Coordinates of C-alpha atoms in Angstrom, one line a residue:
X160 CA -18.1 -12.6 33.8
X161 CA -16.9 -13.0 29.8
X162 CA -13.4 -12.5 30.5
X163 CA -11.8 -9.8 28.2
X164 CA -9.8 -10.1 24.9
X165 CA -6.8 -7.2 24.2
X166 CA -5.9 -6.8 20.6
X167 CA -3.2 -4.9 18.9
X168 CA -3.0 -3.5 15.5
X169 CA 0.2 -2.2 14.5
X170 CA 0.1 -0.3 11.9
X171 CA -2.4 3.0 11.4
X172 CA -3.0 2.6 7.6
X173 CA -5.8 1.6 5.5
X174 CA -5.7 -2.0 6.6
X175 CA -4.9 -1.2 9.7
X176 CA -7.5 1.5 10.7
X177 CA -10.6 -0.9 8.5
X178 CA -9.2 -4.3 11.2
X179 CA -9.1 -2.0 14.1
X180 CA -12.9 -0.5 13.6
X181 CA -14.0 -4.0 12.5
X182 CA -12.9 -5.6 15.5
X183 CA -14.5 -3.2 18.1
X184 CA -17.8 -5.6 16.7
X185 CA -17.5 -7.6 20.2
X186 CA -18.0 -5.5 23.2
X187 CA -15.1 -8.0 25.1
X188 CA -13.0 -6.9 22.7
X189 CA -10.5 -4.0 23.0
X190 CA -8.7 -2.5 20.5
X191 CA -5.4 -0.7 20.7
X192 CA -4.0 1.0 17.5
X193 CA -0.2 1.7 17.5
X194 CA 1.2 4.1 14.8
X195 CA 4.0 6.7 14.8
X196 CA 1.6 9.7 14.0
X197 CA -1.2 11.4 15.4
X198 CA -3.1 11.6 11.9
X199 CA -4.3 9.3 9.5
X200 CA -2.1 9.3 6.4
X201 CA -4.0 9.3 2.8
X202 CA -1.0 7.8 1.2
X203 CA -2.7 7.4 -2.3
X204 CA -2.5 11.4 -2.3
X205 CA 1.0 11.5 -1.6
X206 CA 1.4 13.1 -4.9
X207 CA -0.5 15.8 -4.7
X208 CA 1.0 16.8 -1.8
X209 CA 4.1 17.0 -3.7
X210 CA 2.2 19.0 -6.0
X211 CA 0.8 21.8 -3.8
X212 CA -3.3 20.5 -3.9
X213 CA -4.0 18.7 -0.6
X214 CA -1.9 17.6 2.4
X215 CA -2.8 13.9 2.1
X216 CA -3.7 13.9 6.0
X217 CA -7.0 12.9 7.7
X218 CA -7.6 13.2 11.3
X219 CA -8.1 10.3 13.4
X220 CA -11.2 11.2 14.7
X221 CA -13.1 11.0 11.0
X222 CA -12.1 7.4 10.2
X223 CA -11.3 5.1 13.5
X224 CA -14.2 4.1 16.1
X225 CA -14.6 5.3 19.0
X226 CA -14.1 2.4 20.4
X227 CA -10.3 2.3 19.4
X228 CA -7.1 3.4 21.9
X229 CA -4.7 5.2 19.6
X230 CA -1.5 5.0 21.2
X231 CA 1.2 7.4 19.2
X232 CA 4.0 4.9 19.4
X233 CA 6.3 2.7 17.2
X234 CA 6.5 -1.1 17.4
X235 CA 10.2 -2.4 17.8
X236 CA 9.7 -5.9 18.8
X237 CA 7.1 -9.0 18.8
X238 CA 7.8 -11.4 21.4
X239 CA 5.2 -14.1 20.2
X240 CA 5.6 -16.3 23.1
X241 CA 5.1 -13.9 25.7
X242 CA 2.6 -12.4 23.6
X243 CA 3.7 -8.6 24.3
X244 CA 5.5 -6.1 21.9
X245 CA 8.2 -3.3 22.8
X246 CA 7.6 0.5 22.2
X247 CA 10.3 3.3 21.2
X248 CA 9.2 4.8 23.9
X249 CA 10.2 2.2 26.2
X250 CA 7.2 0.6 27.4
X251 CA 5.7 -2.8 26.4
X252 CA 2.5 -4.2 25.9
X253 CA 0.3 -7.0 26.1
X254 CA -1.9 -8.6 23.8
X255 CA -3.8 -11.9 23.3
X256 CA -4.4 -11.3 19.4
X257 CA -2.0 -9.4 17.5
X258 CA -2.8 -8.0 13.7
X259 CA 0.4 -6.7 12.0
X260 CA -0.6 -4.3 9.6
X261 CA 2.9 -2.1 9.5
X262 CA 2.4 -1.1 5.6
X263 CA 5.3 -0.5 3.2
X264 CA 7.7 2.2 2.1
X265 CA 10.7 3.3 0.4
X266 CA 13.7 0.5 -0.4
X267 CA 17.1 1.1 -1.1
X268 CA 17.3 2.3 -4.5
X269 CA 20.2 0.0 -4.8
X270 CA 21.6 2.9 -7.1
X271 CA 24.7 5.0 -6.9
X272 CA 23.8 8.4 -5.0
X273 CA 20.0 7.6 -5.0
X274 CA 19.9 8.0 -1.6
X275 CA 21.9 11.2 -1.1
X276 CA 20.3 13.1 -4.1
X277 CA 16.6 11.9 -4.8
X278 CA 13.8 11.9 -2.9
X279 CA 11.5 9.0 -2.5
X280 CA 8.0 10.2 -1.2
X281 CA 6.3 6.7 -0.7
X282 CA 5.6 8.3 3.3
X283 CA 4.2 11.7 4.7
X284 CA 7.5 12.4 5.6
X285 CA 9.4 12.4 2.6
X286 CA 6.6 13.8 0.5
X287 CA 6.8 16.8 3.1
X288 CA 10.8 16.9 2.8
X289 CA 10.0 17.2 -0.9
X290 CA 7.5 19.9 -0.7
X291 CA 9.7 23.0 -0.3
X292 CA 12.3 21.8 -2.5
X293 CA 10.6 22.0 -5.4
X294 CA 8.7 25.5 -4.3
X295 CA 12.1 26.8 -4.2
X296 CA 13.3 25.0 -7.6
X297 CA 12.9 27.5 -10.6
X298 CA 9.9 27.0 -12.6
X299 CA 12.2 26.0 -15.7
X300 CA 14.5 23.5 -13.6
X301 CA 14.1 20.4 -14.8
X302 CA 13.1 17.8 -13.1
X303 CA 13.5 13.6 -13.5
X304 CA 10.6 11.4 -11.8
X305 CA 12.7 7.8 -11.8
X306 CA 10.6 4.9 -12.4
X307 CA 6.8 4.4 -14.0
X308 CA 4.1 2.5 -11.7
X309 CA 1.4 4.7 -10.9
X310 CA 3.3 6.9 -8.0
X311 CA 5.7 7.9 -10.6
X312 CA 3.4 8.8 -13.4
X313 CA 1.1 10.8 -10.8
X314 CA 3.9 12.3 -10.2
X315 CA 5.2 13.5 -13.2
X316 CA 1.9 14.2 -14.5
X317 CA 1.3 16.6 -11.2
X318 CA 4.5 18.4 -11.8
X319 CA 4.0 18.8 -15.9
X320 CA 0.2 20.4 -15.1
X321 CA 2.1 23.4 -13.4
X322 CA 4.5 24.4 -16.1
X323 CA 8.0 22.0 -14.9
X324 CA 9.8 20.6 -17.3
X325 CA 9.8 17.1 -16.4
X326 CA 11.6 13.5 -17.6
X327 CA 9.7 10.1 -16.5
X328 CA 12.4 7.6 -16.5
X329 CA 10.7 4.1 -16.9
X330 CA 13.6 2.0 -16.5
X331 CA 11.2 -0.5 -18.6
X332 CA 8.0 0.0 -19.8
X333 CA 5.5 2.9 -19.1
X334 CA 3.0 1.7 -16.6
X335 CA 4.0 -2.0 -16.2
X336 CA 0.6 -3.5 -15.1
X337 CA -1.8 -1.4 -17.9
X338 CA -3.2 -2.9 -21.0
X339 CA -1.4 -1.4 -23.9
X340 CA -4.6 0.5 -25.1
X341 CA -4.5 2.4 -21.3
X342 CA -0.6 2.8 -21.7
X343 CA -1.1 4.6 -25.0
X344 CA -3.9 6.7 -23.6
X345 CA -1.5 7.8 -20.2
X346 CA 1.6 8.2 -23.0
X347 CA -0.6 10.9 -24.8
X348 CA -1.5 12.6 -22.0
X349 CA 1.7 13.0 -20.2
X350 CA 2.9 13.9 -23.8
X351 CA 0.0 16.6 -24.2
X352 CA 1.8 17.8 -20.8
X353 CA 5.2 18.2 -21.9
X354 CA 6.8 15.1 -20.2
X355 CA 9.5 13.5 -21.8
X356 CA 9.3 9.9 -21.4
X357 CA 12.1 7.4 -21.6
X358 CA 11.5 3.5 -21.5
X359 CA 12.5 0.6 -23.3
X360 CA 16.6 -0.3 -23.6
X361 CA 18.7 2.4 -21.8
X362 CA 16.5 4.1 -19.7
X363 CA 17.7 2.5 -16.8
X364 CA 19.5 4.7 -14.0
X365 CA 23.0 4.0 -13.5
X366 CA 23.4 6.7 -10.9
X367 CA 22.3 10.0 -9.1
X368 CA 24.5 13.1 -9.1
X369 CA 23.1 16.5 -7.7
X370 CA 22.6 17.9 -10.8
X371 CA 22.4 14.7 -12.9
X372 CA 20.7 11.4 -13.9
X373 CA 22.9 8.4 -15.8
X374 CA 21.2 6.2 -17.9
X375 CA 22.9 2.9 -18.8
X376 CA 23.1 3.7 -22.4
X377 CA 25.4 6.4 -21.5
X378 CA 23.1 9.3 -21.5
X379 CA 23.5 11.9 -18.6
X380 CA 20.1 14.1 -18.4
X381 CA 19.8 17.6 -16.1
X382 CA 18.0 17.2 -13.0
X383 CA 18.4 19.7 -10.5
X384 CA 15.1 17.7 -8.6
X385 CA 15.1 13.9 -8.6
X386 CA 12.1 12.1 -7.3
X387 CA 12.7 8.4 -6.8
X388 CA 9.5 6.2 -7.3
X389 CA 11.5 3.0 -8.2
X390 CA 11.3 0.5 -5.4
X391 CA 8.9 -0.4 -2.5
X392 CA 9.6 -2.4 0.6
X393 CA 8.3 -3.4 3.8
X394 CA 9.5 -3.0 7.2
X395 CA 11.7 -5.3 8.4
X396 CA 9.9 -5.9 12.4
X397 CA 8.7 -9.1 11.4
X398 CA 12.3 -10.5 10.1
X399 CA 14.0 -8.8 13.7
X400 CA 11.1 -10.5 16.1
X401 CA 12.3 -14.2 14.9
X402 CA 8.9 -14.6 12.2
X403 CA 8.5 -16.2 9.4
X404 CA 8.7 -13.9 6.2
X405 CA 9.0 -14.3 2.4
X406 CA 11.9 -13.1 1.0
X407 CA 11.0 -9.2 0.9
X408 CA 10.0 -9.3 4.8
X409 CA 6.4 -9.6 4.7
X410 CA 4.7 -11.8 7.0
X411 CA 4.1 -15.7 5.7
X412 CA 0.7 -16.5 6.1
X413 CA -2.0 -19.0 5.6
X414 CA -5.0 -18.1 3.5
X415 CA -6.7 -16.5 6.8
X416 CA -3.7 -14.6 7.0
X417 CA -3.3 -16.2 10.1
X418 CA 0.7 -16.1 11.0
X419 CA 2.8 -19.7 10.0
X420 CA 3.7 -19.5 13.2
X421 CA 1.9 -18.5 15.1
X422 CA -2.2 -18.5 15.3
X423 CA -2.4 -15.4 17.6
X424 CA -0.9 -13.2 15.0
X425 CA -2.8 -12.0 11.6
X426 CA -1.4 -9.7 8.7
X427 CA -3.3 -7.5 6.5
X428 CA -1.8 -5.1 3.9
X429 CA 1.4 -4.8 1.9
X430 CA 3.2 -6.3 4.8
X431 CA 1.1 -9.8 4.4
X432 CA 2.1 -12.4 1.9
X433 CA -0.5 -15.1 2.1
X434 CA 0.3 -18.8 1.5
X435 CA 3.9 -16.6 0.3
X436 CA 1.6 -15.5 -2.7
X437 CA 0.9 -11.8 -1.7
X438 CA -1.9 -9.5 -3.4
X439 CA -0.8 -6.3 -5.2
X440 CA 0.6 -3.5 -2.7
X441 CA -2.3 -1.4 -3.4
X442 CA -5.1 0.7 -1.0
X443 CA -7.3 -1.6 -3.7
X444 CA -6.0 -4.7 -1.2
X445 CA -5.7 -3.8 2.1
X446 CA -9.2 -2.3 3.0
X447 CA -10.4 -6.2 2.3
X448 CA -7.3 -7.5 3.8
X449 CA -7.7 -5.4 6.9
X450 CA -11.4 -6.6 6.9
X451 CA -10.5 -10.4 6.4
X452 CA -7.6 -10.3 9.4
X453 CA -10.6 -8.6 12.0
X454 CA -13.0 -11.6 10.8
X455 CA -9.9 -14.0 11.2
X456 CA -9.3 -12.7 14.8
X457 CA -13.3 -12.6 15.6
X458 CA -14.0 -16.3 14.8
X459 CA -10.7 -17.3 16.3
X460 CA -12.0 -15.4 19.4
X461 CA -15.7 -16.8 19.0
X462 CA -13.8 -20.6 18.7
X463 CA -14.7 -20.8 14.9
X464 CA -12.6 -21.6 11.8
X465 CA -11.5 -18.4 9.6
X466 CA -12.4 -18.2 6.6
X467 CA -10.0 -18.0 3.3
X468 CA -8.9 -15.2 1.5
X469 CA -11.4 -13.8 -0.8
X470 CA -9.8 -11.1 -2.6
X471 CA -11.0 -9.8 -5.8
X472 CA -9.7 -6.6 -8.1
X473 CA -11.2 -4.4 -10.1
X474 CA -8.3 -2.6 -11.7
X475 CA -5.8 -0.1 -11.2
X476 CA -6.7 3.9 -11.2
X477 CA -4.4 6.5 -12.0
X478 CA -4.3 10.5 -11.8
X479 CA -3.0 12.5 -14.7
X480 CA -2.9 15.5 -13.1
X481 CA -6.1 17.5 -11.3
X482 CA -7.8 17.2 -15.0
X483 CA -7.3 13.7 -16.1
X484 CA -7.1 10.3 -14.9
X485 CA -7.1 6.8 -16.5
X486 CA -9.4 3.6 -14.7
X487 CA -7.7 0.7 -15.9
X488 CA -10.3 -2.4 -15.6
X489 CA -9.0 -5.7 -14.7
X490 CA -9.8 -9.3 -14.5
X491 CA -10.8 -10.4 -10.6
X492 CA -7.5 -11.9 -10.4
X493 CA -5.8 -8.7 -11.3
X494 CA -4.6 -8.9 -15.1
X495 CA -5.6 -5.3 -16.6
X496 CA -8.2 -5.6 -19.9
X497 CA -8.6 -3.5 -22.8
X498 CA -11.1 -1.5 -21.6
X499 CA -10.5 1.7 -19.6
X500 CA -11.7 5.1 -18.4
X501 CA -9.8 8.2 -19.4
X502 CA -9.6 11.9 -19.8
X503 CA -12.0 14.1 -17.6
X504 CA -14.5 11.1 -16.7
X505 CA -11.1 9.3 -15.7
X506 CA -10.1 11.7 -13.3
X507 CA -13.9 12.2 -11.7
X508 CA -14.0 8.2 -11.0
X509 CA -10.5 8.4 -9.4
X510 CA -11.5 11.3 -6.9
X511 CA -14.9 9.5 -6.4
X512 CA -12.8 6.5 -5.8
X513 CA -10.2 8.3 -3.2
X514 CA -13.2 10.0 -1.2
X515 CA -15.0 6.5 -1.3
X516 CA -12.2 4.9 0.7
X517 CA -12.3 7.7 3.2
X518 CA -16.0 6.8 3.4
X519 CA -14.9 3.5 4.0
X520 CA -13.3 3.5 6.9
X521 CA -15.6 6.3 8.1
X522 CA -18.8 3.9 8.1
X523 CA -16.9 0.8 9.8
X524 CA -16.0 3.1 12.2
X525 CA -19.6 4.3 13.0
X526 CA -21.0 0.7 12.0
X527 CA -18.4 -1.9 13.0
X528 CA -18.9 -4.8 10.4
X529 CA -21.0 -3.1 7.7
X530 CA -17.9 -2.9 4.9
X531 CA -18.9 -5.8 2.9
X532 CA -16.6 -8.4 1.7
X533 CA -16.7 -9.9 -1.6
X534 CA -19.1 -12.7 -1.1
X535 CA -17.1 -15.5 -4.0
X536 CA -14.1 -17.3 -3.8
X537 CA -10.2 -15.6 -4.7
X538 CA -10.9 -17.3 -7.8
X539 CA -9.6 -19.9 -10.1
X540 CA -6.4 -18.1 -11.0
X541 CA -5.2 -17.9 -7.5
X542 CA -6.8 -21.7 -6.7
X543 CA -4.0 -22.8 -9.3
X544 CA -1.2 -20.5 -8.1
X545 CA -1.8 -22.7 -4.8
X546 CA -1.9 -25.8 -6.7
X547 CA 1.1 -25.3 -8.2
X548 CA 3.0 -24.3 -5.3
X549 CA 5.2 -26.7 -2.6
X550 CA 2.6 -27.4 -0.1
X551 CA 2.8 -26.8 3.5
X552 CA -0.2 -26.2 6.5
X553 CA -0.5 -22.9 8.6
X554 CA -0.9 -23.1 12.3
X555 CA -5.0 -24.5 11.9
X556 CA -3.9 -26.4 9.4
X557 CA -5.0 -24.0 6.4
X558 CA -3.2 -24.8 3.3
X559 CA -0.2 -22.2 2.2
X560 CA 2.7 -22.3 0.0
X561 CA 5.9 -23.0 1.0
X562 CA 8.6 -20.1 1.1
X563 CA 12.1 -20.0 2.5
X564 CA 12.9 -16.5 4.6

């Protein structure tokens, strides 16, 4: 009789949900998600529920296999030598693989009064605390969106479509990672909407009043609703269990993903940093990552080498609002180009692109290894990044870089 192999995924995300339907492949295998909600979470439309157009949640049942326990639960410990994790709810568990999918969130703004009079809304939860604050802000109170990756400039766009008088504090420049020709094309449209937006020297926040934003070149703007998109982080489960992580928290792993220390644990998301050189926190990575930890886990299982990170990007896509968007196309290694998609076309690829991932995860759930993985290398970019980094060897011996925690 084949004997039977338990897995855990913690972690009901994209990656997750994508390593959990993959790895329902072997019939031996059984799969138990563990996530603190009952419903799938559509994080890249945490904006517009902010905004009043969708509620950015997906039941369970339309995108993980049937095949799949979900068990409503949060993970407090890994005990890697006993090979079991603890629940809030008390109970434990035991697994023989163990894929650590746990996401990212909001950080400590690091910022006097951020976190008593902004609102962060990088989880369901805060974007839902958010909600009925600005329903019962006046149409005319102005409003300060702090920081300019593409959750702040969704935002601010979202809010300046429906009449509010918003600021977009960059703290830098205006969509860090676009080519300057797509960063000129997002300034005019959140111009053409009436946000003011401040970057370059001073527009840096200093602190966070109730009523009030401080820049560092003295200015103090009006904001009776302050939404803080500055700062992401990962939870810190990993660091508390006794595992290696780079210096944000994530999980140090070799180019399978497989855990440094231990080859019974695989990462896949934003809370992964393979060989301490992790991929862009971005849906873009984790469906491929969550894909590349269940193949990890399945030869492991089958007594096969994993293969190496394969990773390749396409871009960066950005709404501007329900009628405009921008595509920004990148090189595979993820440096944005000149050329982009904007305007109406720009915001029909990024829906298209939001219902595709859906469609995703809806497929490997009905068809457990059909989501293709990019059949080339992670490139020559990263193949020097390695290169140039201390080397060290993963638990099989894969190459990966060297990190201190």
């Amino acid at each position: 009789m084949t004997e039977n192999t338990e897995v855990i995924v913690i972690g009901g995300g994209y990656a997750g949900v994508m390593a959990a339907n993959r790895l329902t492949q072997r019939a031996d295998v059984s799969v138990t998600l563990v996530n603190p909600r009952p419903s799938f979470v559509e994080r890249i439309r945490l904006h517009q529920l902010v905004g009043g157009s969708c509620d950015a949640v997906v039941e369970y049942a339309d995108v993980l296999g049937r095949g799949v326990r979900l068990l409503v639960d949060t993970v407090t410990g890994i005990d890697a030598a006993a090979r079991r994790v603890t629940l809030a709810s008390g109970d434990t568990a035991a697994y023989d693989y163990l894929v650590y999918a746990v996401g990212s969130g909001s950080a400590d703004p690091g910022v006097p009064g951020a976190a008593d009079f902004s609102y962060p809304i990088n989880s369901l939860e805060e974007a839902q605390r958010l909600r009925p604050v600005l329903v019962a802000a006046p149409a005319t109170a102005p409003v300060t969106v702090v920081g300019a990756g593409p959750t702040g400039i969704e935002t601010a766009a979202e809010l300046a479509e429906q009449g509010r008088a918003v600021t977009l504090v960059c703290g830098g420049v205006l969509g860090p990672y676009l080519h300057a020709r797509g960063r000129r094309s997002v300034a005019r449209r959140l111009t053409g909407l009436g946000v003011t937006v401040l970057e370059g020297p001073g527009a840096k926040v200093t602190a966070v009043t109730r009523h009030a934003v401080r820049l560092d070149d003295g200015r103090e703007l009006p904001s009776e609703v302050t939404v803080w998109t500055a700062r992401f982080g990962v939870p810190d489960l990993a660091v508390r269990s006794g595992l290696s992580t780079d210096a944000v928290g994530r999980l140090l792993t070799d180019e399978s993903l497989t855990s440094v220390d231990d080859d019974r644990i695989v990462a896949a998301g934003d809370s992964a940093a393979p060989s301490g050189l992790p991929l862009r926190m971005s849906c873009q990575a984790a469906i491929p990552l969550g894909a590349r930890a269940a193949d990890t886990v399945l030869s492991r299982i089958a007594g096969e080498r994993p293969a190496p990170l394969n990773a390749v990007f396409a871009g960066q896509c950005i709404s501007l609002g329900r009628r405009a968007g921008i595509f920004q196309f990148a090189r595979r290694h993820d440096v944005a180009v000149w050329f982009h998609i904007a305007g109406r076309p720009g915001a029909k690829l990024k829906e298209f692109i939001c219902q595709g991932i859906a469609k995703h995860l809806a497929g490997e759930a009905r068809k457990p290894g059909s989501y293709g993985l990019h059949r080339v290398s992670g490139g020559t970019k990263r193949r020097e990044l390695l290169a140039a980094a201390p080397e060290t060897t993963g638990t099989d011996g894969l190459r990966t870089a060297k990190l201190l925690r």
